Amino acid sequence: SEATNFASSGNDGDRFESLLQEIDDAYDKREVMGKWAKSNPTHAASLSPENVSDILSKVLFSFDQSAVAGEISAGLGGSLTCRHVLKAVEACPYSKSDVAKAMASNVNDPQNKDDILSLMYAFERDDIAKYFSS
């Protein structure tokens, strides 16, 4: 079953909304995400794929997206799935290969990588597939 979207419940929702606002307002979005994940480890580890998409939609510059995706990946730790990566890649159409590479090595279900690879350009697929540990 899909991870519960923690942003939909009470104080957790407020905490997530304040993260989104802080990322929206910040110059260094990677730093904000990293600090939030370290100070809210339980919440960071329970981000849903939709939460990941919401966060990355606040990161407007493609060159920042993979750095923020790396912080999200670190925060999720062993909870990171290919569905998280898929949602991240969909949220970052101009940096999708860099975002996938930033997150792929930490997924707990690398056997499900085909949906992600199908979104990549054909010439990138073999290279990106190597980032998924199996």
PDB file of C-alpha atoms in Angstrom:
ATOM      1  CA  SER A   1       0.000   0.000   0.000  1.00  0.00           C
ATOM      2  CA  GLU A   2       1.052   3.546  -0.659  1.00  0.00           C
ATOM      3  CA  ALA A   3       2.731   5.488   2.135  1.00  0.00           C
ATOM      4  CA  THR A   4       0.386   7.792   3.996  1.00  0.00           C
ATOM      5  CA  ASN A   5       0.677  11.365   2.837  1.00  0.00           C
ATOM      6  CA  PHE A   6       1.711  12.870   6.156  1.00  0.00           C
ATOM      7  CA  ALA A   7       0.932  16.351   4.869  1.00  0.00           C
ATOM      8  CA  SER A   8      -2.767  15.639   5.221  1.00  0.00           C
ATOM      9  CA  SER A   9      -2.873  15.210   8.988  1.00  0.00           C
ATOM     10  CA  GLY A  10      -2.933  17.880  11.710  1.00  0.00           C
ATOM     11  CA  ASN A  11       0.390  19.271  12.934  1.00  0.00           C
ATOM     12  CA  ASP A  12       2.247  17.175  10.385  1.00  0.00           C
ATOM     13  CA  GLY A  13       0.352  18.972   7.647  1.00  0.00           C
ATOM     14  CA  ASP A  14       1.328  22.326   9.132  1.00  0.00           C
ATOM     15  CA  ARG A  15       4.951  21.188   9.349  1.00  0.00           C
ATOM     16  CA  PHE A  16       4.941  20.119   5.687  1.00  0.00           C
ATOM     17  CA  GLU A  17       3.214  23.316   4.541  1.00  0.00           C
ATOM     18  CA  SER A  18       5.812  25.383   6.401  1.00  0.00           C
ATOM     19  CA  LEU A  19       8.573  23.347   4.683  1.00  0.00           C
ATOM     20  CA  LEU A  20       7.034  24.097   1.281  1.00  0.00           C
ATOM     21  CA  GLN A  21       6.803  27.796   2.149  1.00  0.00           C
ATOM     22  CA  GLU A  22      10.383  27.863   3.413  1.00  0.00           C
ATOM     23  CA  ILE A  23      11.652  26.160   0.250  1.00  0.00           C
ATOM     24  CA  ASP A  24       9.602  28.560  -1.856  1.00  0.00           C
ATOM     25  CA  ASP A  25      11.143  31.574  -0.079  1.00  0.00           C
ATOM     26  CA  ALA A  26      14.728  30.329   0.222  1.00  0.00           C
ATOM     27  CA  TYR A  27      17.666  31.056  -2.002  1.00  0.00           C
ATOM     28  CA  ASP A  28      19.460  27.794  -1.078  1.00  0.00           C
ATOM     29  CA  LYS A  29      16.668  25.252  -1.387  1.00  0.00           C
ATOM     30  CA  ARG A  30      19.036  22.291  -0.926  1.00  0.00           C
ATOM     31  CA  GLU A  31      20.171  23.635   2.435  1.00  0.00           C
ATOM     32  CA  VAL A  32      16.583  24.173   3.606  1.00  0.00           C
ATOM     33  CA  MET A  33      15.596  20.621   2.617  1.00  0.00           C
ATOM     34  CA  GLY A  34      18.688  19.124   4.231  1.00  0.00           C
ATOM     35  CA  LYS A  35      18.209  20.979   7.524  1.00  0.00           C
ATOM     36  CA  TRP A  36      14.513  20.086   7.618  1.00  0.00           C
ATOM     37  CA  ALA A  37      15.232  16.394   6.994  1.00  0.00           C
ATOM     38  CA  LYS A  38      17.863  16.342   9.766  1.00  0.00           C
ATOM     39  CA  SER A  39      15.640  18.097  12.303  1.00  0.00           C
ATOM     40  CA  ASN A  40      12.502  16.117  11.342  1.00  0.00           C
ATOM     41  CA  PRO A  41      13.889  12.630  10.617  1.00  0.00           C
ATOM     42  CA  THR A  42      10.631  10.759  11.247  1.00  0.00           C
ATOM     43  CA  HIS A  43       8.710  13.038   8.920  1.00  0.00           C
ATOM     44  CA  ALA A  44      11.460  13.036   6.308  1.00  0.00           C
ATOM     45  CA  ALA A  45      11.429   9.229   6.282  1.00  0.00           C
ATOM     46  CA  SER A  46       7.663   9.193   5.748  1.00  0.00           C
ATOM     47  CA  LEU A  47       7.382  11.586   2.813  1.00  0.00           C
ATOM     48  CA  SER A  48       4.989  10.224   0.213  1.00  0.00           C
ATOM     49  CA  PRO A  49       5.753  10.248  -3.510  1.00  0.00           C
ATOM     50  CA  GLU A  50       3.265  13.120  -3.807  1.00  0.00           C
ATOM     51  CA  ASN A  51       5.108  15.046  -1.063  1.00  0.00           C
ATOM     52  CA  VAL A  52       8.328  14.630  -3.060  1.00  0.00           C
ATOM     53  CA  SER A  53       6.607  15.998  -6.161  1.00  0.00           C
ATOM     54  CA  ASP A  54       5.224  18.959  -4.166  1.00  0.00           C
ATOM     55  CA  ILE A  55       8.675  19.791  -2.787  1.00  0.00           C
ATOM     56  CA  LEU A  56      10.417  19.614  -6.146  1.00  0.00           C
ATOM     57  CA  SER A  57       7.713  21.713  -7.810  1.00  0.00           C
ATOM     58  CA  LYS A  58       8.919  24.557  -5.530  1.00  0.00           C
ATOM     59  CA  VAL A  59      12.453  24.272  -6.929  1.00  0.00           C
ATOM     60  CA  LEU A  60      12.280  26.289 -10.121  1.00  0.00           C
ATOM     61  CA  PHE A  61      15.851  26.044 -11.386  1.00  0.00           C
ATOM     62  CA  SER A  62      16.725  22.707 -12.924  1.00  0.00           C
ATOM     63  CA  PHE A  63      20.322  22.898 -11.683  1.00  0.00           C
ATOM     64  CA  ASP A  64      18.997  22.984  -8.072  1.00  0.00           C
ATOM     65  CA  GLN A  65      16.524  20.130  -8.497  1.00  0.00           C
ATOM     66  CA  SER A  66      19.001  17.246  -8.370  1.00  0.00           C
ATOM     67  CA  ALA A  67      20.645  18.675  -5.217  1.00  0.00           C
ATOM     68  CA  VAL A  68      17.265  18.939  -3.469  1.00  0.00           C
ATOM     69  CA  ALA A  69      16.351  15.453  -4.737  1.00  0.00           C
ATOM     70  CA  GLY A  70      19.551  14.153  -3.132  1.00  0.00           C
ATOM     71  CA  GLU A  71      18.541  15.678   0.219  1.00  0.00           C
ATOM     72  CA  ILE A  72      15.065  14.160  -0.087  1.00  0.00           C
ATOM     73  CA  SER A  73      16.647  10.791  -0.877  1.00  0.00           C
ATOM     74  CA  ALA A  74      18.899  11.007   2.178  1.00  0.00           C
ATOM     75  CA  GLY A  75      15.943  11.971   4.377  1.00  0.00           C
ATOM     76  CA  LEU A  76      13.808   9.084   3.135  1.00  0.00           C
ATOM     77  CA  GLY A  77      16.642   6.628   3.708  1.00  0.00           C
ATOM     78  CA  GLY A  78      15.397   3.044   3.523  1.00  0.00           C
ATOM     79  CA  SER A  79      11.846   4.228   2.769  1.00  0.00           C
ATOM     80  CA  LEU A  80      12.773   5.532  -0.701  1.00  0.00           C
ATOM     81  CA  THR A  81      10.983   3.686  -3.494  1.00  0.00           C
ATOM     82  CA  CYS A  82      10.965   3.866  -7.263  1.00  0.00           C
ATOM     83  CA  ARG A  83       7.550   5.530  -6.982  1.00  0.00           C
ATOM     84  CA  HIS A  84       9.212   8.426  -5.104  1.00  0.00           C
ATOM     85  CA  VAL A  85      11.813   8.709  -7.868  1.00  0.00           C
ATOM     86  CA  LEU A  86       9.128   8.495 -10.556  1.00  0.00           C
ATOM     87  CA  LYS A  87       7.195  11.389  -9.000  1.00  0.00           C
ATOM     88  CA  ALA A  88      10.431  13.377  -8.619  1.00  0.00           C
ATOM     89  CA  VAL A  89      11.358  12.809 -12.259  1.00  0.00           C
ATOM     90  CA  GLU A  90       7.867  13.811 -13.410  1.00  0.00           C
ATOM     91  CA  ALA A  91       8.140  17.038 -11.390  1.00  0.00           C
ATOM     92  CA  CYS A  92      11.498  17.914 -13.003  1.00  0.00           C
ATOM     93  CA  PRO A  93      11.148  17.497 -16.773  1.00  0.00           C
ATOM     94  CA  TYR A  94      14.288  19.505 -17.604  1.00  0.00           C
ATOM     95  CA  SER A  95      16.585  17.722 -15.151  1.00  0.00           C
ATOM     96  CA  LYS A  96      14.957  14.297 -15.019  1.00  0.00           C
ATOM     97  CA  SER A  97      18.122  12.288 -15.633  1.00  0.00           C
ATOM     98  CA  ASP A  98      20.094  14.187 -12.957  1.00  0.00           C
ATOM     99  CA  VAL A  99      17.213  13.815 -10.475  1.00  0.00           C
ATOM    100  CA  ALA A 100      16.965  10.077 -11.181  1.00  0.00           C
ATOM    101  CA  LYS A 101      20.726   9.663 -10.713  1.00  0.00           C
ATOM    102  CA  ALA A 102      20.632  11.632  -7.434  1.00  0.00           C
ATOM    103  CA  MET A 103      18.019   9.279  -5.974  1.00  0.00           C
ATOM    104  CA  ALA A 104      18.421   5.903  -7.700  1.00  0.00           C
ATOM    105  CA  SER A 105      21.168   4.335  -5.616  1.00  0.00           C
ATOM    106  CA  ASN A 106      19.056   4.583  -2.445  1.00  0.00           C
ATOM    107  CA  VAL A 107      15.812   2.947  -3.630  1.00  0.00           C
ATOM    108  CA  ASN A 108      14.668  -0.151  -1.761  1.00  0.00           C
ATOM    109  CA  ASP A 109      12.946  -1.630  -4.842  1.00  0.00           C
ATOM    110  CA  PRO A 110      15.376  -1.292  -7.776  1.00  0.00           C
ATOM    111  CA  GLN A 111      13.505  -4.057  -9.605  1.00  0.00           C
ATOM    112  CA  ASN A 112      10.773  -1.440 -10.265  1.00  0.00           C
ATOM    113  CA  LYS A 113      13.018   0.979 -12.145  1.00  0.00           C
ATOM    114  CA  ASP A 114      11.512   0.354 -15.609  1.00  0.00           C
ATOM    115  CA  ASP A 115       8.758   2.974 -15.196  1.00  0.00           C
ATOM    116  CA  ILE A 116      11.425   5.565 -14.447  1.00  0.00           C
ATOM    117  CA  LEU A 117      13.678   4.475 -17.292  1.00  0.00           C
ATOM    118  CA  SER A 118      10.738   4.674 -19.711  1.00  0.00           C
ATOM    119  CA  LEU A 119      10.594   8.439 -19.046  1.00  0.00           C
ATOM    120  CA  MET A 120      14.222   8.925 -20.059  1.00  0.00           C
ATOM    121  CA  TYR A 121      15.640   9.489 -23.487  1.00  0.00           C
ATOM    122  CA  ALA A 122      16.677   6.173 -25.033  1.00  0.00           C
ATOM    123  CA  PHE A 123      20.362   7.154 -25.130  1.00  0.00           C
ATOM    124  CA  GLU A 124      20.345   7.837 -21.344  1.00  0.00           C
ATOM    125  CA  ARG A 125      18.603   4.668 -20.126  1.00  0.00           C
ATOM    126  CA  ASP A 126      21.615   2.344 -19.857  1.00  0.00           C
ATOM    127  CA  ASP A 127      23.637   4.959 -17.984  1.00  0.00           C
ATOM    128  CA  ILE A 128      20.825   5.753 -15.535  1.00  0.00           C
ATOM    129  CA  ALA A 129      20.028   2.054 -14.990  1.00  0.00           C
ATOM    130  CA  LYS A 130      23.558   1.614 -13.565  1.00  0.00           C
ATOM    131  CA  TYR A 131      22.659   3.951 -10.669  1.00  0.00           C
ATOM    132  CA  PHE A 132      20.019   1.530  -9.381  1.00  0.00           C
ATOM    133  CA  SER A 133      21.635  -1.029  -7.100  1.00  0.00           C
ATOM    134  CA  SER A 134      20.222  -4.496  -7.572  1.00  0.00           C
TER     135      SER A 134
END
